[in-house]
PDB file of C-alpha atoms in Angstrom:
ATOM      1  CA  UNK A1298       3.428 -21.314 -31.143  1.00 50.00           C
ATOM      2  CA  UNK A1299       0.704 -21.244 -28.311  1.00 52.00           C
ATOM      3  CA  UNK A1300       2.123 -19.118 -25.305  1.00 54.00           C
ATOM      4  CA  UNK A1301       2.704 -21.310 -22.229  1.00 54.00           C
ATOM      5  CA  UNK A1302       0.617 -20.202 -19.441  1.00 49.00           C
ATOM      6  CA  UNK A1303       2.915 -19.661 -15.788  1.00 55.00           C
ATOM      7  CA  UNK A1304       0.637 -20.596 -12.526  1.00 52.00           C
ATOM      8  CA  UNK A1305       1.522 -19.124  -9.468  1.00 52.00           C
ATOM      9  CA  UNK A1306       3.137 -21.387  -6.656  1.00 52.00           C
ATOM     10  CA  UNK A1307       0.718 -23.816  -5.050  1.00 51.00           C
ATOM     11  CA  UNK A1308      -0.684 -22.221  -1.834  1.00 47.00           C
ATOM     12  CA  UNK A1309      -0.478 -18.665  -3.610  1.00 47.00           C
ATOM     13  CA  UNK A1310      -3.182 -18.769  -6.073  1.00 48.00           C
ATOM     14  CA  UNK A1311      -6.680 -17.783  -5.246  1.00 52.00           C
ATOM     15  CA  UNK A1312      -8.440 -20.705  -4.222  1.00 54.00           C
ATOM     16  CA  UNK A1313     -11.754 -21.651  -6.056  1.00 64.00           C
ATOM     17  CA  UNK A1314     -13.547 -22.452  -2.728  1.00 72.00           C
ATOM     18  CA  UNK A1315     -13.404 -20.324   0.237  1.00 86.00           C
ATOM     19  CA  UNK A1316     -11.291 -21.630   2.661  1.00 93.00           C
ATOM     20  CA  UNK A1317     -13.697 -22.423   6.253  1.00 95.00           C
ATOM     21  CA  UNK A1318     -12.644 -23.751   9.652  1.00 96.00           C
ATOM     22  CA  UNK A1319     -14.790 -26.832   8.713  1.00 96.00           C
ATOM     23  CA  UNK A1320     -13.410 -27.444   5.063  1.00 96.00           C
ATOM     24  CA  UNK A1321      -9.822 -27.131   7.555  1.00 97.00           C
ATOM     25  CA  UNK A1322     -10.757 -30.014  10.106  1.00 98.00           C
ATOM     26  CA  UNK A1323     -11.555 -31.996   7.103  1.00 97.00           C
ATOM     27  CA  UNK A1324      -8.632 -31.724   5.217  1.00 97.00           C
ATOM     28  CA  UNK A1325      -6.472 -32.443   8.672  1.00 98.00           C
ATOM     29  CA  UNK A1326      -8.669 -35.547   8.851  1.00 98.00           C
ATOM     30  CA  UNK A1327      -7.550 -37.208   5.779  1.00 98.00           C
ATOM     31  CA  UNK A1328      -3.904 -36.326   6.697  1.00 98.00           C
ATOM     32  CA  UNK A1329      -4.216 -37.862  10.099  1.00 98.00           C
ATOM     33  CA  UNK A1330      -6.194 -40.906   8.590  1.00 97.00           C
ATOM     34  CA  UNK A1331      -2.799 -41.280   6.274  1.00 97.00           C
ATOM     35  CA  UNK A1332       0.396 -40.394   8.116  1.00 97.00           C
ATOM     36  CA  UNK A1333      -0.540 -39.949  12.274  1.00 97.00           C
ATOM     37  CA  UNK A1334      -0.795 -37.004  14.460  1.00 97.00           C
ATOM     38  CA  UNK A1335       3.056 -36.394  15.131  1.00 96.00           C
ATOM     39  CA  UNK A1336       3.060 -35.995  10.546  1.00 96.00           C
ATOM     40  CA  UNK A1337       0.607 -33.253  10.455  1.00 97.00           C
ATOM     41  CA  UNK A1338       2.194 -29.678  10.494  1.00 97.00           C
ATOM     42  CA  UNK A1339       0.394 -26.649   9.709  1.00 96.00           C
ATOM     43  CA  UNK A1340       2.119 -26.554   6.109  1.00 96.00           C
ATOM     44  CA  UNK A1341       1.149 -29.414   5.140  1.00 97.00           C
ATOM     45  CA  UNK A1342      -2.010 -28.702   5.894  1.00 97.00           C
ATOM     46  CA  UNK A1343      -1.968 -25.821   3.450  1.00 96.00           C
ATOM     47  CA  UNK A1344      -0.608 -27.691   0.741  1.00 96.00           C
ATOM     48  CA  UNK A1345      -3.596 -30.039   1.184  1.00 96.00           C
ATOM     49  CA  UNK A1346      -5.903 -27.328   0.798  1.00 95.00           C
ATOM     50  CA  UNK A1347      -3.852 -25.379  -2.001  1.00 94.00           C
ATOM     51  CA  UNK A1348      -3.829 -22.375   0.082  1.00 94.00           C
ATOM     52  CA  UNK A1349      -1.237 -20.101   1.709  1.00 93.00           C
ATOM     53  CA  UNK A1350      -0.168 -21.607   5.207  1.00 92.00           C
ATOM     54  CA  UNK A1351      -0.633 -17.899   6.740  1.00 94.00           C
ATOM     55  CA  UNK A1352      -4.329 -17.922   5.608  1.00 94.00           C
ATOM     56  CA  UNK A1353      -4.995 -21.102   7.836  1.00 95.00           C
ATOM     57  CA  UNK A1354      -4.342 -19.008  10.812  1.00 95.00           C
ATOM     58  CA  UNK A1355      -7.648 -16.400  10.352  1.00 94.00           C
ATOM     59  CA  UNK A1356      -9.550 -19.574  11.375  1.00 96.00           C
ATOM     60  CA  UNK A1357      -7.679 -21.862  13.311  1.00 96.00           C
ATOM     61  CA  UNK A1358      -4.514 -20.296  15.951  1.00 96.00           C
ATOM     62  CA  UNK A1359      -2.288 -23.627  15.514  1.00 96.00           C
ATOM     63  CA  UNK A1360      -1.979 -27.310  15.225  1.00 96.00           C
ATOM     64  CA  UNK A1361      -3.281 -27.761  19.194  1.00 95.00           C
ATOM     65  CA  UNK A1362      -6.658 -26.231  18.184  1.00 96.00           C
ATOM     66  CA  UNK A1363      -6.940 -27.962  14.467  1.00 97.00           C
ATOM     67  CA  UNK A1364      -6.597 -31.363  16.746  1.00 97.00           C
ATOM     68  CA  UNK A1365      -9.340 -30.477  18.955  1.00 95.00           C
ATOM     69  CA  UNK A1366     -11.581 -29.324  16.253  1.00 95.00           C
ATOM     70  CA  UNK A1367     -10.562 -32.421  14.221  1.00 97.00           C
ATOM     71  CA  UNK A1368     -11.304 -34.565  17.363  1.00 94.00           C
ATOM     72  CA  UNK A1369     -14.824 -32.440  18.040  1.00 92.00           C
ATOM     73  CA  UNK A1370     -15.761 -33.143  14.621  1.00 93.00           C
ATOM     74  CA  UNK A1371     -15.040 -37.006  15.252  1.00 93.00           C
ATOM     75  CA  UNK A1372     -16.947 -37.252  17.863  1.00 89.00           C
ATOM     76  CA  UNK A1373     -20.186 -35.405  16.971  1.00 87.00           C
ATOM     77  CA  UNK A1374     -20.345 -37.331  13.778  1.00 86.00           C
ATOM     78  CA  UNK A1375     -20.729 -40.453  16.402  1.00 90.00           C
ATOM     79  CA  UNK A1376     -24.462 -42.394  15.703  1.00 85.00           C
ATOM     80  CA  UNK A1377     -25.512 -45.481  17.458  1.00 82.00           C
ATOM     81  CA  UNK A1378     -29.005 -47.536  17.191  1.00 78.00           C
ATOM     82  CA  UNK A1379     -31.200 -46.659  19.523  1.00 76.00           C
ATOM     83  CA  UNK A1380     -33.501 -49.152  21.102  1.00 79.00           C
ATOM     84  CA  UNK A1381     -35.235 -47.888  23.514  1.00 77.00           C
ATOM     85  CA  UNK A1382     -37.466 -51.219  24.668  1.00 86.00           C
ATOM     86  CA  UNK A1383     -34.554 -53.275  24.441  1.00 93.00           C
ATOM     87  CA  UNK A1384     -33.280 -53.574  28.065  1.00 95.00           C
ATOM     88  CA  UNK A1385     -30.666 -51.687  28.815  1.00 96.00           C
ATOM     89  CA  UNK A1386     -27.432 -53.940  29.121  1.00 96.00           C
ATOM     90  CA  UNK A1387     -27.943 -54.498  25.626  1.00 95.00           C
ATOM     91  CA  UNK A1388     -28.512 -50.800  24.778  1.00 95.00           C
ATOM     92  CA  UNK A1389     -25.204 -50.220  26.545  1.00 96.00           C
ATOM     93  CA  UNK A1390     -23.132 -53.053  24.840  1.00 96.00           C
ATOM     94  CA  UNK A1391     -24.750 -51.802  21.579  1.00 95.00           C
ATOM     95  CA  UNK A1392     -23.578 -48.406  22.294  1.00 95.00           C
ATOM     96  CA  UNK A1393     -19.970 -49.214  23.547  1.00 96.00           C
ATOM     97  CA  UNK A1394     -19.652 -51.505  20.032  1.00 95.00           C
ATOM     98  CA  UNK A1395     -20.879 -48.528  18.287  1.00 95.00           C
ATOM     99  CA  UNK A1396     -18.181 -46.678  19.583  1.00 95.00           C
ATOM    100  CA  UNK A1397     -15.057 -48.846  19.400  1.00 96.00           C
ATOM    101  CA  UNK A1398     -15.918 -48.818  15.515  1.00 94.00           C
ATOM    102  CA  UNK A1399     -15.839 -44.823  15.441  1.00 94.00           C
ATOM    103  CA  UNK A1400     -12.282 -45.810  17.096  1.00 95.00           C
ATOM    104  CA  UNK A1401     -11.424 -48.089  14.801  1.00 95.00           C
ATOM    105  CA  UNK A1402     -12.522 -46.183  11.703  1.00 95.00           C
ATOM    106  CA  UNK A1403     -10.353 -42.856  12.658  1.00 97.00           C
ATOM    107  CA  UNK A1404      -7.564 -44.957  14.620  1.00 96.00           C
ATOM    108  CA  UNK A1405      -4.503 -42.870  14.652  1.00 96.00           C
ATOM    109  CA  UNK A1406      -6.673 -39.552  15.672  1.00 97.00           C
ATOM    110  CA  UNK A1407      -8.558 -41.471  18.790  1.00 96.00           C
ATOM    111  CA  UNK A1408      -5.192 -43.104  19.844  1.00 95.00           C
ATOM    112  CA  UNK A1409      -3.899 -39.531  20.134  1.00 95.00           C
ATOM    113  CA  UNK A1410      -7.383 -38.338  21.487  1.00 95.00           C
ATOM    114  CA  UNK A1411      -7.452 -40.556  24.383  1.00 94.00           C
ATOM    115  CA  UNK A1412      -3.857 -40.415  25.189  1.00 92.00           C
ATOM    116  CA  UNK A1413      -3.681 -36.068  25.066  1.00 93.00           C
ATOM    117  CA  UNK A1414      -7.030 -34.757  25.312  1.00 92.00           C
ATOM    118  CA  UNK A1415      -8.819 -35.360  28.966  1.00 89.00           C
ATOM    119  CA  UNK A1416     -11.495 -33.128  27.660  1.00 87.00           C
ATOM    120  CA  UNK A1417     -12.413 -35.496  24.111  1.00 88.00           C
ATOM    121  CA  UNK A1418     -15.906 -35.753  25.091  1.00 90.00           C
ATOM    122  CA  UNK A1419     -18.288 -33.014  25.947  1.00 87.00           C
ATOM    123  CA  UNK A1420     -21.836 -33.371  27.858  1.00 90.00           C
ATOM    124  CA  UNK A1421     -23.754 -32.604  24.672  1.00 89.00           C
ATOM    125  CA  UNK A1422     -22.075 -35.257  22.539  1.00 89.00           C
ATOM    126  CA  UNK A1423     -23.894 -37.944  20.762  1.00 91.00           C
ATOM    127  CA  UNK A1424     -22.088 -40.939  23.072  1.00 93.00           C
ATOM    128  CA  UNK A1425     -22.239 -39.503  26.438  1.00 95.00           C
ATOM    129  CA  UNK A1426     -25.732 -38.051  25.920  1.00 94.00           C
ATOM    130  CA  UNK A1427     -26.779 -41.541  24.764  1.00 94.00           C
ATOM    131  CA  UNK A1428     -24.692 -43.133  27.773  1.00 96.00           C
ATOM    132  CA  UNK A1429     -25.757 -41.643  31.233  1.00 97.00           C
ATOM    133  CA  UNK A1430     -29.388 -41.477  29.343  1.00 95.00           C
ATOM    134  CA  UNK A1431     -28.900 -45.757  29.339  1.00 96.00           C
ATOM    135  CA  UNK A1432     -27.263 -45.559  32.710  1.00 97.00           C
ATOM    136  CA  UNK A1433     -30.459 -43.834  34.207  1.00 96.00           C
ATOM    137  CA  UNK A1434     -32.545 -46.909  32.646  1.00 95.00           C
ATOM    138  CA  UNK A1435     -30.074 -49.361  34.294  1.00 96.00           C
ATOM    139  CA  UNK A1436     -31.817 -47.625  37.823  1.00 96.00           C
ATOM    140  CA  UNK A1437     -28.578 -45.783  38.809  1.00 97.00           C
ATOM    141  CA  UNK A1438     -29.780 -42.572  41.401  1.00 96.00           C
ATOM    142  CA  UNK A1439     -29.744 -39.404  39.324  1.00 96.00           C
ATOM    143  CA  UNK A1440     -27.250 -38.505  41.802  1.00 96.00           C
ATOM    144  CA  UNK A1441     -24.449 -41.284  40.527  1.00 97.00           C
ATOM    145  CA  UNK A1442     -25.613 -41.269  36.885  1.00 97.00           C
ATOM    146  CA  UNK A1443     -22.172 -38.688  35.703  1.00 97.00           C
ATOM    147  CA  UNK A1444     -20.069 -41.414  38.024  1.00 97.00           C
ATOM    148  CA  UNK A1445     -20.835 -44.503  36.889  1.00 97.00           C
ATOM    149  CA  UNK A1446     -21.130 -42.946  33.104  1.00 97.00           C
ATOM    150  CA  UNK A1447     -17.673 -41.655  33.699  1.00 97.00           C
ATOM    151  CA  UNK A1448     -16.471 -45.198  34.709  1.00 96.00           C
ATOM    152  CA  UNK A1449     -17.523 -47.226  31.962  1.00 97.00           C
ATOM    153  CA  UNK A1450     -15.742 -44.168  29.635  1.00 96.00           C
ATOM    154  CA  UNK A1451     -12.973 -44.950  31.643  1.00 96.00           C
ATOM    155  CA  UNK A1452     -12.880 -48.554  30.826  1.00 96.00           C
ATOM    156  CA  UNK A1453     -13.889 -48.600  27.593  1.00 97.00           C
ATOM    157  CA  UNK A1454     -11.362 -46.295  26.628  1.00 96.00           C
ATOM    158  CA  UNK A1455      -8.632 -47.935  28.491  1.00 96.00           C
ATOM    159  CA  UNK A1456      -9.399 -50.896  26.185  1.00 96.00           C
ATOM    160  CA  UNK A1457      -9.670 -49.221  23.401  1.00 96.00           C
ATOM    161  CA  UNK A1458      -6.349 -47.468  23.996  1.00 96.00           C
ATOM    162  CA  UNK A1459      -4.679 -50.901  24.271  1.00 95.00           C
ATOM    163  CA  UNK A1460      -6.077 -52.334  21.300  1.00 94.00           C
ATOM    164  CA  UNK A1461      -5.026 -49.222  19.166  1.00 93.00           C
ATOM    165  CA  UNK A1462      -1.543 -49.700  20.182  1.00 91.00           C
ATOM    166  CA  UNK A1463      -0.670 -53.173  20.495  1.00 90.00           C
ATOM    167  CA  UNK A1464      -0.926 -53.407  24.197  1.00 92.00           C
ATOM    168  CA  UNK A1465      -3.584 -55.628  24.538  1.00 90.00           C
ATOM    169  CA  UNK A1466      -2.178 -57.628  21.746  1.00 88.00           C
ATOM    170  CA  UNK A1467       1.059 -58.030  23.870  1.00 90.00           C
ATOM    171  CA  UNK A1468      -0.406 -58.644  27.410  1.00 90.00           C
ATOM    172  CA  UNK A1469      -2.976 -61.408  26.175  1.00 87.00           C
ATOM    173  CA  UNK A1470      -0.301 -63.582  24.763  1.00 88.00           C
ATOM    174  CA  UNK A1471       2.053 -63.185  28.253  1.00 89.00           C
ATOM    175  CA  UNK A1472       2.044 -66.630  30.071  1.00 85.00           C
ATOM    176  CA  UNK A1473       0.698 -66.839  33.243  1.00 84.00           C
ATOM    177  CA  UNK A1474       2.794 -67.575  36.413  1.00 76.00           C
ATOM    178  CA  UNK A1475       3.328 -70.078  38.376  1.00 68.00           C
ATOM    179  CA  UNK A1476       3.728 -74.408  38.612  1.00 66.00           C
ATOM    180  CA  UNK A1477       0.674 -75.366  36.773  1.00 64.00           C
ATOM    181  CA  UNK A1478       0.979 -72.896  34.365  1.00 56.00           C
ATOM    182  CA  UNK A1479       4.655 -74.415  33.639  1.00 55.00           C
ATOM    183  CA  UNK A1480       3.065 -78.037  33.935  1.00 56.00           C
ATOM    184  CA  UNK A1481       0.505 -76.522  31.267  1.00 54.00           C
ATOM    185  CA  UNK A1482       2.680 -75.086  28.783  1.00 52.00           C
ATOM    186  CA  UNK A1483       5.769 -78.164  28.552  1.00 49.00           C
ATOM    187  CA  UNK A1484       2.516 -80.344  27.888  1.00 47.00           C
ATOM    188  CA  UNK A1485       0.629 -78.215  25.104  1.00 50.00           C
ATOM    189  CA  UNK A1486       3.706 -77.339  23.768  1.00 47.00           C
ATOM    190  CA  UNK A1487       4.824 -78.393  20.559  1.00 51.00           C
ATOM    191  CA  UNK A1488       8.370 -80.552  20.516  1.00 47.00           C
ATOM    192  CA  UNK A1489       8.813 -79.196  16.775  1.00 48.00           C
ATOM    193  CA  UNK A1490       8.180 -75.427  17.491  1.00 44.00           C
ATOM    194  CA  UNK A1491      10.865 -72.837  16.878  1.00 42.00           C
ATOM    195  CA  UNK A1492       9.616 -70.227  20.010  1.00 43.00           C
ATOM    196  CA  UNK A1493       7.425 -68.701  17.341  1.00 43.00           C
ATOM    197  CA  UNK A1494       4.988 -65.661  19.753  1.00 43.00           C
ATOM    198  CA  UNK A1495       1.815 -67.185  20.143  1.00 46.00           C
ATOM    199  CA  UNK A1496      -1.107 -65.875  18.017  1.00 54.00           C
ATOM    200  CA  UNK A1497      -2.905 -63.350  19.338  1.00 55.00           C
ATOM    201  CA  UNK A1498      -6.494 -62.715  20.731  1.00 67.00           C
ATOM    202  CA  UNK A1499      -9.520 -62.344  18.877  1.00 87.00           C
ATOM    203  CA  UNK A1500     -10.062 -58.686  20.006  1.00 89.00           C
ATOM    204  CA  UNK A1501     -13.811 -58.683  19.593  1.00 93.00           C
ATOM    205  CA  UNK A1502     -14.275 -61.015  21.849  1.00 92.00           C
ATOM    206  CA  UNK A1503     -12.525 -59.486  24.484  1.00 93.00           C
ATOM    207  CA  UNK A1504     -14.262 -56.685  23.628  1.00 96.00           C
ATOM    208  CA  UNK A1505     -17.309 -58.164  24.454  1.00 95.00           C
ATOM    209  CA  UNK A1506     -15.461 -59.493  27.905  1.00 95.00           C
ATOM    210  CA  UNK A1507     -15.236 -56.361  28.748  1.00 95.00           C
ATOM    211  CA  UNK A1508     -18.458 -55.515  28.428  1.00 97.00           C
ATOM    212  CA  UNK A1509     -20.260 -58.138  29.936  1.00 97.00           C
ATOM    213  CA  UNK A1510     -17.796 -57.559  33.445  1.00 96.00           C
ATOM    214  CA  UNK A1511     -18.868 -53.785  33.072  1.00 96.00           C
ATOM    215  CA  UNK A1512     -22.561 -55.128  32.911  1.00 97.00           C
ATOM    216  CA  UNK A1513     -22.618 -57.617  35.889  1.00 97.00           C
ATOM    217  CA  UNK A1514     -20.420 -55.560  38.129  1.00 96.00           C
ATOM    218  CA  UNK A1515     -23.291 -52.859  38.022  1.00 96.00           C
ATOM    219  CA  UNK A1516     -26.183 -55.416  38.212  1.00 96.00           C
ATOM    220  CA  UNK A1517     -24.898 -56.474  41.060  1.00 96.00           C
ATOM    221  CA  UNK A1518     -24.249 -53.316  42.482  1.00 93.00           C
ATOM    222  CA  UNK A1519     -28.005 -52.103  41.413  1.00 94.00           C
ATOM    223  CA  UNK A1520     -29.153 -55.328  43.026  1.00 92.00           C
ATOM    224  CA  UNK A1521     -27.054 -54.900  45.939  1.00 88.00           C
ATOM    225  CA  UNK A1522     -28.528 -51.164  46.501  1.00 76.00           C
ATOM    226  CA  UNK A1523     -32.207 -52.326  46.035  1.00 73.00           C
ATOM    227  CA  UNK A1524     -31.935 -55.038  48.661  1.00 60.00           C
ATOM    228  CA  UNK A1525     -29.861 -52.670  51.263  1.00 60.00           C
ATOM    229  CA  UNK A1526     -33.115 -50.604  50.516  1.00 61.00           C
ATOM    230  CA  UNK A1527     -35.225 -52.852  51.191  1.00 53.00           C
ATOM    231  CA  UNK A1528     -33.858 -53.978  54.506  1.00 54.00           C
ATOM    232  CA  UNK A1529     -33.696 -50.981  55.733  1.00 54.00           C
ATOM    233  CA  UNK A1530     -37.742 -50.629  55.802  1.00 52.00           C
TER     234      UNK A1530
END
């Protein structure tokens, strides 16, 4: 009879590829892609990459800094289309699209990432490089460029934040206030309806709402600066 061959444990055995910091963020990844922030725990983690939970910790310190590496990782893998004739409130609507997909692709990790981590994106990242570069095109002063870049980050992810969880979802179907809004609804409404929620809002194009207020709220404030320039000579 051919002698059964005992493994060790799973996590205890010597792993065929070295374990890296890298191979780590990874592996956390797919787990947060699958089951959320709040389900990943350091063993787990180890399971996922067969290896001893104790031998995570000669790369990584604990969850806090897998999350951040995760979330680093994220965001430097970010890649938009770069036009660079194309004027630039389409270069920045391109860009902010670009983005929301990244969002939308790792949804769970950037809900977290927005929510927990003030620091998500760093000065040499692919979107902000790409952002206050388009902002300088617009014909903000050098001096404002980090501002106003900062601002549309702020919006954007605002939005984004609400999409990911159901906020904006929720607030778009709220009835507005008020007589005519009552005079509105008892006439659109529907005599055989049960009180069913209304259907909710074709997120892209509010998406695109958004971005065309960002763009003619800064028009208007670059056209507003040129002319108090101009009257002043």
């Amino acid at each position: 009879m051919e002698k059964k061959v005992r493994r060790p444990p799973r996590g205890t055995r010597k792993r065929d590829v070295p374990l890296t910091e890298a191979g780590i963020y990874v592996a956390a990844l797919r787990l947060i892609d699958a089951d959320g922030v709040e389900a990943l725990t350091m063993r787990k983690l180890a399971t996922e990459l067969d290896a001893n939970p104790m031998s995570l910790y000669h790369h990584v310190p604990n969850k806090e800094a897998v999350l951040r590496g995760v979330t680093r990782m994220v965001g430097a893998q970010f890649r938009t289309v770069t036009l660079e004739d194309a004027p630039w409130q389409e270069r920045i609507r391109l860009l902010a699209m670009d983005f929301r997909a990244l969002a939308h692709r790792h949804p769970k990790l950037l809900a977290y990432s927005f929510s927990h981590q003030p620091d998500f994106i760093q000065p040499d990242d692919p979107f902000w490089t790409a952002l206050t570069a388009i902002v300088a095109a617009a014909g903000v002063p050098q001096s404002e460029v980090s501002k106003i870049a900062a601002l549309v980050v702020a919006v954007v992810i605002g939005v984004l934040t609400a999409e990911l969880n159901g906020a904006l979802h929720q607030w778009s179907t709220l009835k507005p206030h008020g007589p005519e809004a009552d005079e509105d609804g008892a006439a659109d409404a529907d005599p055989g309806s049960t009180g069913a929620a209304p259907e909710g809002p074709d997120q892209d194009h509010m998406f695109r709402l958004v971005m065309d207020t960002l763009i003619t709220g800064l028009e208007s404030r670059l056209t507003a600066g040129r002319d108090g320039r101009h009257a002043g000579h």
